[in-house]
Coordinates of C-alpha atoms in Angstrom, one line a residue:
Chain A
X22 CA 9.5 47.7 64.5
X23 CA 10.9 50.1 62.2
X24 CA 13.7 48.0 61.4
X25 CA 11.2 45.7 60.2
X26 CA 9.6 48.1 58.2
X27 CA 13.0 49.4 56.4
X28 CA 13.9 45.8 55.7
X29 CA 10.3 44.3 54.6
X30 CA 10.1 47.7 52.5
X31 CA 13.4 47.2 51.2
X32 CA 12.9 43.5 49.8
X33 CA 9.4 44.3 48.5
X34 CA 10.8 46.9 46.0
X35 CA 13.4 44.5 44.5
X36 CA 10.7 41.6 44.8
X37 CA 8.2 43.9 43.3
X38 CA 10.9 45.2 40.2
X39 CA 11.8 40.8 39.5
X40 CA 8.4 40.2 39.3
X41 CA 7.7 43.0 36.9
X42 CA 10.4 42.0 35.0
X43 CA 9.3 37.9 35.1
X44 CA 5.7 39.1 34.3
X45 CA 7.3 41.6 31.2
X46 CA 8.3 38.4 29.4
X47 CA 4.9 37.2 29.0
X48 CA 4.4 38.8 25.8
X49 CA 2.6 36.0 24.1
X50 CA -0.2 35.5 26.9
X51 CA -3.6 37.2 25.8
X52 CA -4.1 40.7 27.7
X53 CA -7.0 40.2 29.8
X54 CA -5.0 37.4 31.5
X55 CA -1.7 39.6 32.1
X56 CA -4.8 41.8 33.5
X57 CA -6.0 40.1 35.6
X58 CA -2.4 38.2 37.1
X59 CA -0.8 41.9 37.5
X60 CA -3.9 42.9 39.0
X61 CA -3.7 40.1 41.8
X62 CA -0.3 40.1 42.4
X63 CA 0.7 43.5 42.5
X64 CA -2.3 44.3 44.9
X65 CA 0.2 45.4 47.4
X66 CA 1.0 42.1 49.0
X67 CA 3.3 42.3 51.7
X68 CA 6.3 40.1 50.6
X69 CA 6.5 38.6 53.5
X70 CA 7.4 34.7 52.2
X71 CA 10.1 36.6 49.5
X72 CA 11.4 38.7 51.9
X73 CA 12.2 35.4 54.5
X74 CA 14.0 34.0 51.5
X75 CA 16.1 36.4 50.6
X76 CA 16.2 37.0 54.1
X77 CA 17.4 33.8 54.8
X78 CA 20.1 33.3 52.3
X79 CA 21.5 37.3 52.9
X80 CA 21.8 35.5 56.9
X81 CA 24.1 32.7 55.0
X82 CA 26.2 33.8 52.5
X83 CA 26.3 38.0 52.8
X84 CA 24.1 38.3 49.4
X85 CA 20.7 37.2 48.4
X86 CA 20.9 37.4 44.7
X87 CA 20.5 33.6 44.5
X88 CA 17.4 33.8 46.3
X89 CA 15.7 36.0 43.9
X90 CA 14.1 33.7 41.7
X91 CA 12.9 31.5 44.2
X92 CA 11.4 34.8 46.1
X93 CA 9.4 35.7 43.2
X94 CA 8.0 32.3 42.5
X95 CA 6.9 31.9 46.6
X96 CA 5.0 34.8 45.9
X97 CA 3.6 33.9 42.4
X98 CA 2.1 31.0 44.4
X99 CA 1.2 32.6 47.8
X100 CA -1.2 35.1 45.3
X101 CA -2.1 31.9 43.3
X102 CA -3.7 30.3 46.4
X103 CA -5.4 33.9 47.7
X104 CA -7.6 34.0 44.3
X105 CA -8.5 30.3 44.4
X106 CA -9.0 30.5 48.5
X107 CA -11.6 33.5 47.8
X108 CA -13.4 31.4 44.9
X109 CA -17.2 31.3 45.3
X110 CA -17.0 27.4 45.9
X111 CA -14.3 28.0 48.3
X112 CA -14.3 30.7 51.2
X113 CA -16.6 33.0 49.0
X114 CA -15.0 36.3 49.3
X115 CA -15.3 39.2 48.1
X116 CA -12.7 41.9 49.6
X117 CA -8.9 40.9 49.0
X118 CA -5.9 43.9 49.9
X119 CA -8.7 46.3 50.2
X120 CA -10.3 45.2 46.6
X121 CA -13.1 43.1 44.8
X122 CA -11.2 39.6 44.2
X123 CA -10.3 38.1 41.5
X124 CA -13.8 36.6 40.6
X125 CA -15.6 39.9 41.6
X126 CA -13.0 41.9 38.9
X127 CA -12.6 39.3 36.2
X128 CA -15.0 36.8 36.3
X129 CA -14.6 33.0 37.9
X130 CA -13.4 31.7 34.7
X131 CA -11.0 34.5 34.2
X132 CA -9.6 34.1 37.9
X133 CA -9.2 30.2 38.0
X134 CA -6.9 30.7 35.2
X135 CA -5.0 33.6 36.3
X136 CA -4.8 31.2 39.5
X137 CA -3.8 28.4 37.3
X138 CA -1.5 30.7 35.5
X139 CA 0.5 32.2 38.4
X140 CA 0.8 28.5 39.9
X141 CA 2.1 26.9 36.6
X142 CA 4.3 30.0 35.7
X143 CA 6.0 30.2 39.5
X144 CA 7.9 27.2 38.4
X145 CA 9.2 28.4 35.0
X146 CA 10.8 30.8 36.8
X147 CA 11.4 28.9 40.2
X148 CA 14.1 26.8 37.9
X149 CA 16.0 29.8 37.1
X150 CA 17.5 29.1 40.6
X151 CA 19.1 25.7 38.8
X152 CA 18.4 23.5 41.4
X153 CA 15.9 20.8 40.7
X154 CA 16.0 19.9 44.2
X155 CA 14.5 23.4 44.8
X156 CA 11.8 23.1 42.6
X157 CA 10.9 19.7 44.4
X158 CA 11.0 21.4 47.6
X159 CA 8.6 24.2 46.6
X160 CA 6.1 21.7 44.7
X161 CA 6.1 19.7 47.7
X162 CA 5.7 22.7 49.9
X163 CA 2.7 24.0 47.7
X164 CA 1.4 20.5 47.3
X165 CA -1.2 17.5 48.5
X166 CA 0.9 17.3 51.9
X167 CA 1.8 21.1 52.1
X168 CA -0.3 24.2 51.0
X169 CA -3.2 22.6 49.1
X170 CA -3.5 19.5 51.3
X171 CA -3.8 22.2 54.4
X172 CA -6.9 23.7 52.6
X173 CA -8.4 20.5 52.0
X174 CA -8.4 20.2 55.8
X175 CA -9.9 23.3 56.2
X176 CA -12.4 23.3 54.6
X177 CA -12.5 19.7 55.6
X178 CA -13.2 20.8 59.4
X179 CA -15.8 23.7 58.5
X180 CA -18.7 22.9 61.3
X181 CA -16.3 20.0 62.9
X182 CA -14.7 20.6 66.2
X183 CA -10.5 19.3 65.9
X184 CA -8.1 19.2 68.9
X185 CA -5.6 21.2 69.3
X186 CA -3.0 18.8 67.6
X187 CA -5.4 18.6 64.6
X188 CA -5.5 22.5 64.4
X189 CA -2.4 22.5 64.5
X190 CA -1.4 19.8 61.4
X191 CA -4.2 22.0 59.4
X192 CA -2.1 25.1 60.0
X193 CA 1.4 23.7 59.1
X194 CA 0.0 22.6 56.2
X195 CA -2.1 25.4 54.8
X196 CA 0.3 28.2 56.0
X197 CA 2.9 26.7 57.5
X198 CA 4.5 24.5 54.9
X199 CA 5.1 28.0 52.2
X200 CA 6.6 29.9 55.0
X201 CA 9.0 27.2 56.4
X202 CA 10.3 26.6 52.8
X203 CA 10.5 30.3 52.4
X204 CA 13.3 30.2 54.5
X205 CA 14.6 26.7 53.9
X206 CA 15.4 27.5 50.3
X207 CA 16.6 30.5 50.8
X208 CA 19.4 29.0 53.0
X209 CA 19.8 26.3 50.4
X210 CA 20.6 28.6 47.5
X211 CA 23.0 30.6 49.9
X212 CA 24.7 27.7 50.9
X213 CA 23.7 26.7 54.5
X214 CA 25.8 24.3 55.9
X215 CA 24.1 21.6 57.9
X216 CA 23.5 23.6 61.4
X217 CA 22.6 26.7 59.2
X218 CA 19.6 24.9 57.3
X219 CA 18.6 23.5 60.7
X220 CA 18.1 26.9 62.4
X221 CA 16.3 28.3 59.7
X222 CA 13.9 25.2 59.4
X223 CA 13.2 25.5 62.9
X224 CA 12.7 29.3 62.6
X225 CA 10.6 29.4 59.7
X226 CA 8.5 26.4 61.2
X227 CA 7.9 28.4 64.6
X228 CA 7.2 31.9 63.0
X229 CA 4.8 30.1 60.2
X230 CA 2.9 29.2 63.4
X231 CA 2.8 32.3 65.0
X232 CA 1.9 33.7 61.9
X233 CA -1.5 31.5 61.4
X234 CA -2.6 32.4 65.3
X235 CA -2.1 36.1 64.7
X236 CA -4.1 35.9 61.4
X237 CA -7.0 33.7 63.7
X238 CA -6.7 36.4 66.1
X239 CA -6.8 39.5 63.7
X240 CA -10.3 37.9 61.7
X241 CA -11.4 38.1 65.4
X242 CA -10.2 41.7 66.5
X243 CA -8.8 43.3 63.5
X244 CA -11.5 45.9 61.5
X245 CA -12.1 45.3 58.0
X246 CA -10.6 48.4 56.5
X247 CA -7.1 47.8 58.2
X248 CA -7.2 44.1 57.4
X249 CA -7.9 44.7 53.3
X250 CA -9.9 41.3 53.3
X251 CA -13.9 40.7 55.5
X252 CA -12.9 40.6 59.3
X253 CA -15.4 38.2 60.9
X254 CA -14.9 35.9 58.3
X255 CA -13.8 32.6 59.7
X256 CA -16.4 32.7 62.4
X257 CA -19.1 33.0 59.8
X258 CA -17.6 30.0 57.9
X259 CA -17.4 28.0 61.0
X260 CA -13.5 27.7 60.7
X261 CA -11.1 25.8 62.7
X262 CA -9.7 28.5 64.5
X263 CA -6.8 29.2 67.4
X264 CA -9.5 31.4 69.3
X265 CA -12.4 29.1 68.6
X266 CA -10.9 26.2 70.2
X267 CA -8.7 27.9 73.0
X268 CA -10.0 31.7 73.0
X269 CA -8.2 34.7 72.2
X270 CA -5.6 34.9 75.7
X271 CA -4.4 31.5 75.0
X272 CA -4.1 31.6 71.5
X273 CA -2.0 35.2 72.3
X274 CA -0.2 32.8 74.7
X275 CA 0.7 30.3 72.0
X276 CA 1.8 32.4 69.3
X277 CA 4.2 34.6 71.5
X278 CA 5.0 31.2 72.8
X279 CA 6.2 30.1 69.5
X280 CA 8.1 33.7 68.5
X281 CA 10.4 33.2 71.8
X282 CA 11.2 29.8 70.2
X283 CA 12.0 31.3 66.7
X284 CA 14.3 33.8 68.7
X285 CA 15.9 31.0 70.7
X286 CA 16.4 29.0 67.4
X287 CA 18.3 31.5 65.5
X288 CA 21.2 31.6 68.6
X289 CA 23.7 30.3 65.6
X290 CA 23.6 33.3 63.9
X291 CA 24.6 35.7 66.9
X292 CA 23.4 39.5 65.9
X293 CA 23.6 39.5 62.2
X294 CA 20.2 37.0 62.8
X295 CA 18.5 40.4 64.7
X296 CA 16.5 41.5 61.7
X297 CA 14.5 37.8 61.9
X298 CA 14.2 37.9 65.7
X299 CA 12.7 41.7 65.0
X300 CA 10.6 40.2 62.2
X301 CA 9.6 37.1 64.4
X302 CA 8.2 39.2 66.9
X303 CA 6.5 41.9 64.3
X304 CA 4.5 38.8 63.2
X305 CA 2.6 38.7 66.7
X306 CA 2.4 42.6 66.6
X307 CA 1.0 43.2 63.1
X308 CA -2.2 44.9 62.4
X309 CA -2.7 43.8 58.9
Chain B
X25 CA -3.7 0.5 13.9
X26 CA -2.9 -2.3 15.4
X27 CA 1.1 -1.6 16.1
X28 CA -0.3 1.8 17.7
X29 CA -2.9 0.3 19.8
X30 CA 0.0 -2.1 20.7
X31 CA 2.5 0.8 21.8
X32 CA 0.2 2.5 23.5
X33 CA -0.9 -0.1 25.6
X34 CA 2.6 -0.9 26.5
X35 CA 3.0 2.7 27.3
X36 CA 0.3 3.1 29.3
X37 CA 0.8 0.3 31.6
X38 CA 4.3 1.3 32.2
X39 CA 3.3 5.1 33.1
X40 CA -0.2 4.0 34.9
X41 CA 2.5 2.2 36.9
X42 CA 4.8 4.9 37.7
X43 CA 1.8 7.6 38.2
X44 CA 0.4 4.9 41.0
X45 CA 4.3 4.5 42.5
X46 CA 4.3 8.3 42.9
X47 CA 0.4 9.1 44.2
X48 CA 1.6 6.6 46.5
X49 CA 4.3 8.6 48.4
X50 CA 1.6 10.8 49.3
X51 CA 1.0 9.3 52.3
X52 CA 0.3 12.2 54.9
X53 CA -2.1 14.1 52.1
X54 CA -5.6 14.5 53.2
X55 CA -7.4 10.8 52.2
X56 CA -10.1 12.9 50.4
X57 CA -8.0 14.7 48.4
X58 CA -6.3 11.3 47.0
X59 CA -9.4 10.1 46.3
X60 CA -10.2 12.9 44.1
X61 CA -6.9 12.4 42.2
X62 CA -7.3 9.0 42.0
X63 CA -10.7 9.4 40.2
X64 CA -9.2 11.7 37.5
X65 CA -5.6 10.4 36.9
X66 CA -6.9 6.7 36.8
X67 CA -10.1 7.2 34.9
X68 CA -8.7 5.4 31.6
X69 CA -7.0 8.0 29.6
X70 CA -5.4 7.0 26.2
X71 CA -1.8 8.5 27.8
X72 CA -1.0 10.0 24.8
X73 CA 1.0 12.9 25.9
X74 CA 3.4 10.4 28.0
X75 CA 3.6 7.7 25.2
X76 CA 4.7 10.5 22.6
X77 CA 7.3 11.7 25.2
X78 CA 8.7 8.0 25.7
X79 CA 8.8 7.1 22.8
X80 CA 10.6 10.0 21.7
X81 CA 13.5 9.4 24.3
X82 CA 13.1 6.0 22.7
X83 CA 13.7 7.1 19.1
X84 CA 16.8 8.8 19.9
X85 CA 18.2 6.5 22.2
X86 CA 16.9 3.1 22.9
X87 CA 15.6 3.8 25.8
X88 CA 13.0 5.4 27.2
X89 CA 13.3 5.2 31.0
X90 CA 15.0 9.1 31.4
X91 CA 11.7 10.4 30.2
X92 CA 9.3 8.5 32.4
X93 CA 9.1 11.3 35.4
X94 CA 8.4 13.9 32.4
X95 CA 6.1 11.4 30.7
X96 CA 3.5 11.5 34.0
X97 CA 4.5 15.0 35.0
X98 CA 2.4 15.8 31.9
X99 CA -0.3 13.5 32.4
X100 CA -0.8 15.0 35.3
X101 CA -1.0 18.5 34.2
X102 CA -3.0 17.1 31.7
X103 CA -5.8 15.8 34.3
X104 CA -5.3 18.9 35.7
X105 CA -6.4 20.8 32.9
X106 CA -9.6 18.4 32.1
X107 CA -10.6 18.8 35.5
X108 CA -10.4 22.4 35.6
X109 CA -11.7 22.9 32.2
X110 CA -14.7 21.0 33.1
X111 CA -15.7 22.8 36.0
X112 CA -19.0 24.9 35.6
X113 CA -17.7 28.4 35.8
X114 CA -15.9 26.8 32.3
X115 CA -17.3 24.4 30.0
X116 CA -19.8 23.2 32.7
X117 CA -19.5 19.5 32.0
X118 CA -20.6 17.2 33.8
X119 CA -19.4 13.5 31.5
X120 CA -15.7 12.8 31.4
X121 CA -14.2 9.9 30.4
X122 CA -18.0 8.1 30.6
X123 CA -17.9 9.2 34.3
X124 CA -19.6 12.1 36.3
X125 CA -17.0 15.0 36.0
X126 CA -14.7 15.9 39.2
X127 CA -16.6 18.6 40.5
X128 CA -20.1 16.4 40.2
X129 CA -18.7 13.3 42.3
X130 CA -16.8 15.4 44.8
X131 CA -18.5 18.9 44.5
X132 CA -16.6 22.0 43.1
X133 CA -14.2 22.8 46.4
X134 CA -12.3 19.7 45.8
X135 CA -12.4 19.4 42.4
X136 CA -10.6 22.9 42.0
X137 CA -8.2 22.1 45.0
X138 CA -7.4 18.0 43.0
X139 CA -6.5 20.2 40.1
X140 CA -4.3 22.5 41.8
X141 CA -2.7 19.1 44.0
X142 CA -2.4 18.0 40.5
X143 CA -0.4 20.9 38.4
X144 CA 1.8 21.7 41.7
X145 CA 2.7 17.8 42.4
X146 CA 3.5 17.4 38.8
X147 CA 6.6 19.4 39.1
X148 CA 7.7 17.4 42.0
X149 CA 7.9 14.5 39.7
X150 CA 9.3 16.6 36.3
X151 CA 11.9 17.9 38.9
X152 CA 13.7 14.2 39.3
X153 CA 14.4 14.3 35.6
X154 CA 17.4 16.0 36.9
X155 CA 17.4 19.3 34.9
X156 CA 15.9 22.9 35.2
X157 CA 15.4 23.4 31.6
X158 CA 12.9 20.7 31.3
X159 CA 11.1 22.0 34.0
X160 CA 11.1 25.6 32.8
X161 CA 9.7 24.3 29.3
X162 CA 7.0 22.2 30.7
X163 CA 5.8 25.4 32.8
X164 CA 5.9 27.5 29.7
X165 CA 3.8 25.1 27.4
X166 CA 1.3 24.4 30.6
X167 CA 1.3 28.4 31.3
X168 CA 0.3 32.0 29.9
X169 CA 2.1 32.2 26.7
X170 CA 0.9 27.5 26.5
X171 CA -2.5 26.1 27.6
X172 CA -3.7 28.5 30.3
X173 CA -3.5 31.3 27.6
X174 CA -4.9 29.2 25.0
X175 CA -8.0 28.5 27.6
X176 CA -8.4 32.1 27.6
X177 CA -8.2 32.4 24.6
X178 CA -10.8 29.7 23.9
X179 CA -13.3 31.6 26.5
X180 CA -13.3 35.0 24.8
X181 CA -13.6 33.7 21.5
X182 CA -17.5 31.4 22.3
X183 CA -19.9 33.2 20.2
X184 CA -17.1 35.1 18.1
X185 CA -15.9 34.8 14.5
X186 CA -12.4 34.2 14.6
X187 CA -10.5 34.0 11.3
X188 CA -8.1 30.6 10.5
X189 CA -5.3 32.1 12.1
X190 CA -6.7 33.2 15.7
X191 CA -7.8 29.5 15.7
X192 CA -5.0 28.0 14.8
X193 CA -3.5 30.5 17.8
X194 CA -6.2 29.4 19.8
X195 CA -5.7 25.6 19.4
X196 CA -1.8 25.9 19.0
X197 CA -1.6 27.2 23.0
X198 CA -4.6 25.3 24.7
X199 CA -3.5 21.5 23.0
X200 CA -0.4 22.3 20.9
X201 CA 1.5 23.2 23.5
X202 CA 1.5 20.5 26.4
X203 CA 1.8 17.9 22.4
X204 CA 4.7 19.9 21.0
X205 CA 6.7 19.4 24.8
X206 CA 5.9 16.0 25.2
X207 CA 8.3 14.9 21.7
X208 CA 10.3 17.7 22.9
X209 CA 11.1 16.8 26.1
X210 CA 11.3 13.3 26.0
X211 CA 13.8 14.3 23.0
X212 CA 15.7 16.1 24.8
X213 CA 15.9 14.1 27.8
X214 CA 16.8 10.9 25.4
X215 CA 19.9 13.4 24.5
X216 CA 18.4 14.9 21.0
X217 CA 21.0 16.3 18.7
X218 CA 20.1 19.2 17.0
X219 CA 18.4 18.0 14.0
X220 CA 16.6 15.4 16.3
X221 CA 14.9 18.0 18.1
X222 CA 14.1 20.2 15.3
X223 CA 12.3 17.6 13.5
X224 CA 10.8 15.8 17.0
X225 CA 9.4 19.4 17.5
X226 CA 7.7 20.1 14.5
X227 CA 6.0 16.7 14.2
X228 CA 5.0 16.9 18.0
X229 CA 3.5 20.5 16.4
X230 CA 1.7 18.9 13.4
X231 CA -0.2 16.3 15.6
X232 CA -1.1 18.6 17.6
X233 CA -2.9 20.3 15.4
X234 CA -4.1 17.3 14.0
X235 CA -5.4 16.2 17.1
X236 CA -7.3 19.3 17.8
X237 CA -8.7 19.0 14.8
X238 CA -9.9 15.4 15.1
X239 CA -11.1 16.2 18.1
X240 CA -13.4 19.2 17.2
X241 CA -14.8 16.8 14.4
X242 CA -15.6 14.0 17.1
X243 CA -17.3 16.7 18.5
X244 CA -19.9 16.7 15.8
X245 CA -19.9 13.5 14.8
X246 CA -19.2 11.3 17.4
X247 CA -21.4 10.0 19.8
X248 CA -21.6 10.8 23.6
X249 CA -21.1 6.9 24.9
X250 CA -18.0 6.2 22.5
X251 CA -16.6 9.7 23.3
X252 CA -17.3 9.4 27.4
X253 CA -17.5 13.0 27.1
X254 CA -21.0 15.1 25.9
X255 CA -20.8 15.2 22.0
X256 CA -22.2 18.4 20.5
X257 CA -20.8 20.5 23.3
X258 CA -18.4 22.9 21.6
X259 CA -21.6 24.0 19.2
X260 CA -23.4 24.3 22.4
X261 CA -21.0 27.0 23.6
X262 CA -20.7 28.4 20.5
X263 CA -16.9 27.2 20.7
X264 CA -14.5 28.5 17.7
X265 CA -13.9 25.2 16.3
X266 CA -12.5 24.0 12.7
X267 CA -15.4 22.6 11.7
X268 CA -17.6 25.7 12.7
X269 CA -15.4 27.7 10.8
X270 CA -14.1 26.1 7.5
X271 CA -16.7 22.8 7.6
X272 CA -16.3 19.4 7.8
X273 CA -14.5 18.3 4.9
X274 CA -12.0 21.0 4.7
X275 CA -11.4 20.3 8.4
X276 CA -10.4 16.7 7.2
X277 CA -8.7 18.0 4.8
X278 CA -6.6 20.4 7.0
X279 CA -6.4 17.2 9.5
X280 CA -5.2 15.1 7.2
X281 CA -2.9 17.8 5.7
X282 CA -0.9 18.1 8.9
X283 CA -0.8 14.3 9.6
X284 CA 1.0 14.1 6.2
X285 CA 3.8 17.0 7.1
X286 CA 4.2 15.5 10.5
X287 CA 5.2 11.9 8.7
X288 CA 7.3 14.4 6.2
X289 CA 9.1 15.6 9.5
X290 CA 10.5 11.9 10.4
X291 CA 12.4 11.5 7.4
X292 CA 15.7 11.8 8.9
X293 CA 15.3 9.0 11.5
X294 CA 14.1 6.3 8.7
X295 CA 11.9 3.3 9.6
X296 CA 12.9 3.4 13.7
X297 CA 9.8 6.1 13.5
X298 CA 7.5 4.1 11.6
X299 CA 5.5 3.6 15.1
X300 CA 5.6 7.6 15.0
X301 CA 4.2 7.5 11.5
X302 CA 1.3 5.0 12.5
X303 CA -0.1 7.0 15.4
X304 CA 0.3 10.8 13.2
X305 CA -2.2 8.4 11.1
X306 CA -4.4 7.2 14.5
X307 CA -4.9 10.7 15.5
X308 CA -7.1 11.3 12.8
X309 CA -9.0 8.3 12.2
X310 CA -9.7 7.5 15.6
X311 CA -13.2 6.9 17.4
X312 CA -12.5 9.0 20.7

């Protein structure tokens, strides 16, 4: 896994520099709301939907330069959708990256708009990447049939019992849709040819799932402290979960299941791919 | 008035139209969340924003069909914001548009989530106007430095005394903004030279403050059925508005001010603009 760790650690610094420097423009926006948006999204997040992309178009075209933008806004709204997600109305919580959210630090007021802010501004700078098609992509993948129609089914299915193929369409919305684009666009802006953005569709689909049962099964086994965010809480919301509806050694089943398919699916690429087989199977390994 | 009531009838059928042709591609978004959108985007706005963007593409070339994705992108984030605004962690209304507010019909979860489908879907849709700039300009007047900051703004300063100028700041971000990009967008995308622009821009900036203005007066004056919103709300936030500050007349007078520079700032596209001329007028003399 150290690989892994070099090259997540690697892209988060550059991530983390763009975003200063995106965030550094801002010099008109009253203070308390720079405040409260750096205090969110530099909470030590760990890059993982920036890193894909830039992953993803380095895999392409040697350099991920292009990517950058695009990296920056996935992130932007990624944090956007962890205040709003820990809203009072919403999941109601109060521990996020091992601090008081948003609404605990700033107020609700103060952290729907710093929500509303990051969302709005992730596509100021999303443009930079000059491809309207790409800002489409991402507005669809954030959107009423991606990211924010996933949470509508969650919350949707609080108390309610789904099938596994229901489970499953709530999950490639609500954290699936953010991840595959990750690595969609990131192929797009490098180039991918045809086969290329297939591979990486299929990849990013597949890990996006593995991603959501090992973040089912971590609220079940992980500890609070490691996690950063209240272990414990989906079963106290009642939430569709992998190992509420299959248990724990099935859902492990399924999620490794779907890492030895994101290997299989990145055969294109030959070894210059073995960074996102390493990071495919990290996803199933992590402790936080 | 009645050439403006005309145009913006016309207008609005046109974009109630295409707002219905794109909520309609939304076919695998949760039915709930639709629902929610539907209640807000179709509640019987006056569509200023996307008749001032039209008609601007109009003005310069004779058409107005390039700026109709624009034109509903920011009626969207326009719903958006109302929605959001309303919400009782903000202004805590429950009347919009002589219906119960989002958050009272479908509860607070969905309201917040319908404004979040809302802003992210309306960059889909500004997206097919075919060019990044657009879409990096309607982010910035929606964002920190455009309405989100001016909401901020507008939070920090109930129960302060702000001098002219912070509300003029105030009220040039939180309406100004989304005003001033609608004349300039739907400028630019009608392929504004120059001087076109410049003087679109500055009386898209005059009517916005004249419509602030107007608006703060209804405020006091108006009446909660003709208004469908709760008259004598901003005083019951102890809201920085004109009339709390400078008083009622002087508001008019400052109202009435900017209507006149804004019909000043046509002069170089002669009686084509006289429509533009008539509605600077309608924005201070109307009823809601």
């Amino acid at each position: 896994m150290e690989a892994v760790r070099r090259f997540l650690s690697e892209k988060s610094e550059r991530v983390n520099n763009s975003l200063r420097s995106y965030v550094g423009e801002w010099d008109n926006a009253p203070e308390r709301l720079r405040e409260a948006i750096d205090y969110s999204l530099f909470a030590g997040g760990k890059r993982l939907r920036p890193a894909l992309a830039l992953g993803a178009c380095e895999l392409v075209c040697g350099d991920d330069a292009a990517a950058m933008p695009v990296a920056c806004a996935l992130e932007m709204i990624h944090t956007y959708s962890l205040i709003h997600d820990d809203l009072p109305a919403m999941d109601n919580d109060s521990l996020r990256r091992g601090k008081p959210t948003s609404h605990v630090q700033f107020g609700e007021a103060l952290a729907i708009l710093a929500g509303d802010a990051l969302l709005t501004m992730a596509f100021d700078i999303a443009a930079r990447a000059g491809s309207p098609d790409v800002v489409a992509e991402l507005a669809r993948a954030a959107g009423v049939e991606g990211m924010v129609g996933g949470q509508v089914l969650d919350l949707a299915a609080e108390r309610q019992q789904l099938t596994l193929q229901e489970l499953q369409r709530l999950h490639s919305c609500k954290t699936g849709a953010l991840i595959r684009a990750a690595t969609r666009l990131g192929a797009m802006l490098g180039g991918a040819n045809e086969h290329q953005l297939a591979a990486l569709t299929a990849y990013g689909e597949l890990i996006g799932l593995a991603f959501q049962i090992a973040d089912d099964i971590l609220d079940v086994i992980g500890n609070t402290e490691t996690l950063g965010k209240t272990a414990g809480n989906d079963a106290a919301h009642h939430k569709a979960t992998y190992p509420a509806l299959v248990g724990i050694e099935e859902a492990r089943r399924l999620g490794n299941e779907a890492v030895s398919h994101a290997i299989t699916a990145l055969e294109p690429f030959g070894h210059e791919a073995d960074i996102f087989r390493e990071l495919a199977r990290y996803i199933m390994q992590r402790e936080s």
